[in-house]
Amino acid sequence: MEKCPTGILGLDELLEGGFPRGRVILLSGECGTGKSIFGVQFIYNGIVKYNEPGIIVSLEQDPEQYKEDMLSMGIDLKKLEDNGKLIIIDASLAGLNLQRMISQKGKDHFKITPEQFSIESMISLIEEAVKMIGAKRVVIDSFSALDPILEARKSRVGMDLRQDIRRTILGINYKLQEMKLTSILISEMVDHKLSTHGVEEFMVDGVIILHYTTAGPDAGRHLTVKKMRMVRHSEHIHQIAFETRIGVKVLKA
């Protein structure tokens, strides 16, 4: 199985070299555990270390704020955009048209309005971005933000929400793998469940959990590889740290 190295310090050695190439990984965690930084690092490292262009789908945060936050960690996403190695798809509540918009400088912008948003429109823009820059990696941040869309669809078609989530993830998996993308879906951990609805982890090829211990000798942020198909991975709990210009760093158990 070909591997897709994450480039995250200390992680690839826990995964026999990286994620299985072209598969979908669920990254789940509590608030403040570093999920977005982890996802951006995967894209950033892919570009600067392995010459693999990438896509970030921002479903919650305005991309300009997203870039400012990452710049504080020493990760310059704007530079990667300007070099044609990164496309950020703005599907946040501040988003606009389901179309490629060309600014006065000729720069490509991908945005979707809340009124026009659908799973299909998101996949369509990912496909267009892949064709434009030859992307090999994508991060969707975060899958939990799709809940209002799925809730509205449930009331419309009368489908059970968990069943709809299963079908949605299977559909996204199929499309992302068809595009030969190695993908991270970011999800919130709620009430100690591995994912928001408790079904997402069964529909993906790998699951990485970020969690936070607030007291005791093990206080701090930790990472666990819960599942990784076709990879013999570490089953230990690993402490993680954050460093400027490096991002997430996985420490030995």
mmCIF file of C-alpha atoms in Angstrom, residues 2 11 27 46 50-51 68 71 96 132 139 143 153 159-160 162 176 178-179 182 184 191 194 205 212 223-224 243 252:
data_model
loop_
_atom_site.group_PDB
_atom_site.id
_atom_site.type_symbol
_atom_site.label_atom_id
_atom_site.label_comp_id
_atom_site.label_asym_id
_atom_site.label_seq_id
_atom_site.Cartn_x
_atom_site.Cartn_y
_atom_site.Cartn_z
ATOM 1 C CA GLU A 2 1.482 3.334 -1.033
ATOM 2 C CA LEU A 11 3.413 10.840 13.525
ATOM 3 C CA LEU A 27 -9.720 13.492 12.670
ATOM 4 C CA GLY A 46 2.326 18.111 1.501
ATOM 5 C CA TYR A 50 6.494 16.645 -0.953
ATOM 6 C CA ASN A 51 5.361 19.012 -3.750
ATOM 7 C CA GLU A 68 -4.335 34.904 10.109
ATOM 8 C CA LEU A 71 0.234 32.718 10.265
ATOM 9 C CA LEU A 96 -20.794 33.716 -1.569
ATOM 10 C CA MET A 132 -6.730 23.521 -11.617
ATOM 11 C CA VAL A 139 -8.970 18.745 4.407
ATOM 12 C CA PHE A 143 -17.608 17.844 8.816
ATOM 13 C CA ARG A 153 -32.626 17.321 4.400
ATOM 14 C CA MET A 159 -34.750 9.982 6.356
ATOM 15 C CA ASP A 160 -33.221 8.980 9.683
ATOM 16 C CA ARG A 162 -27.793 8.589 11.232
ATOM 17 C CA LEU A 176 -12.701 11.851 -2.897
ATOM 18 C CA GLU A 178 -12.289 8.750 -7.271
ATOM 19 C CA MET A 179 -10.259 11.970 -7.404
ATOM 20 C CA THR A 182 -5.798 11.593 0.493
ATOM 21 C CA ILE A 184 -8.967 14.390 6.288
ATOM 22 C CA ASP A 191 -19.941 13.462 25.072
ATOM 23 C CA LEU A 194 -15.391 9.381 18.763
ATOM 24 C CA ASP A 205 -10.409 4.212 6.492
ATOM 25 C CA TYR A 212 -7.302 16.923 26.341
ATOM 26 C CA LEU A 223 -3.179 11.807 20.232
ATOM 27 C CA THR A 224 -4.389 8.250 19.663
ATOM 28 C CA GLU A 243 5.663 24.760 18.301
ATOM 29 C CA LYS A 252 6.934 9.287 22.045
#
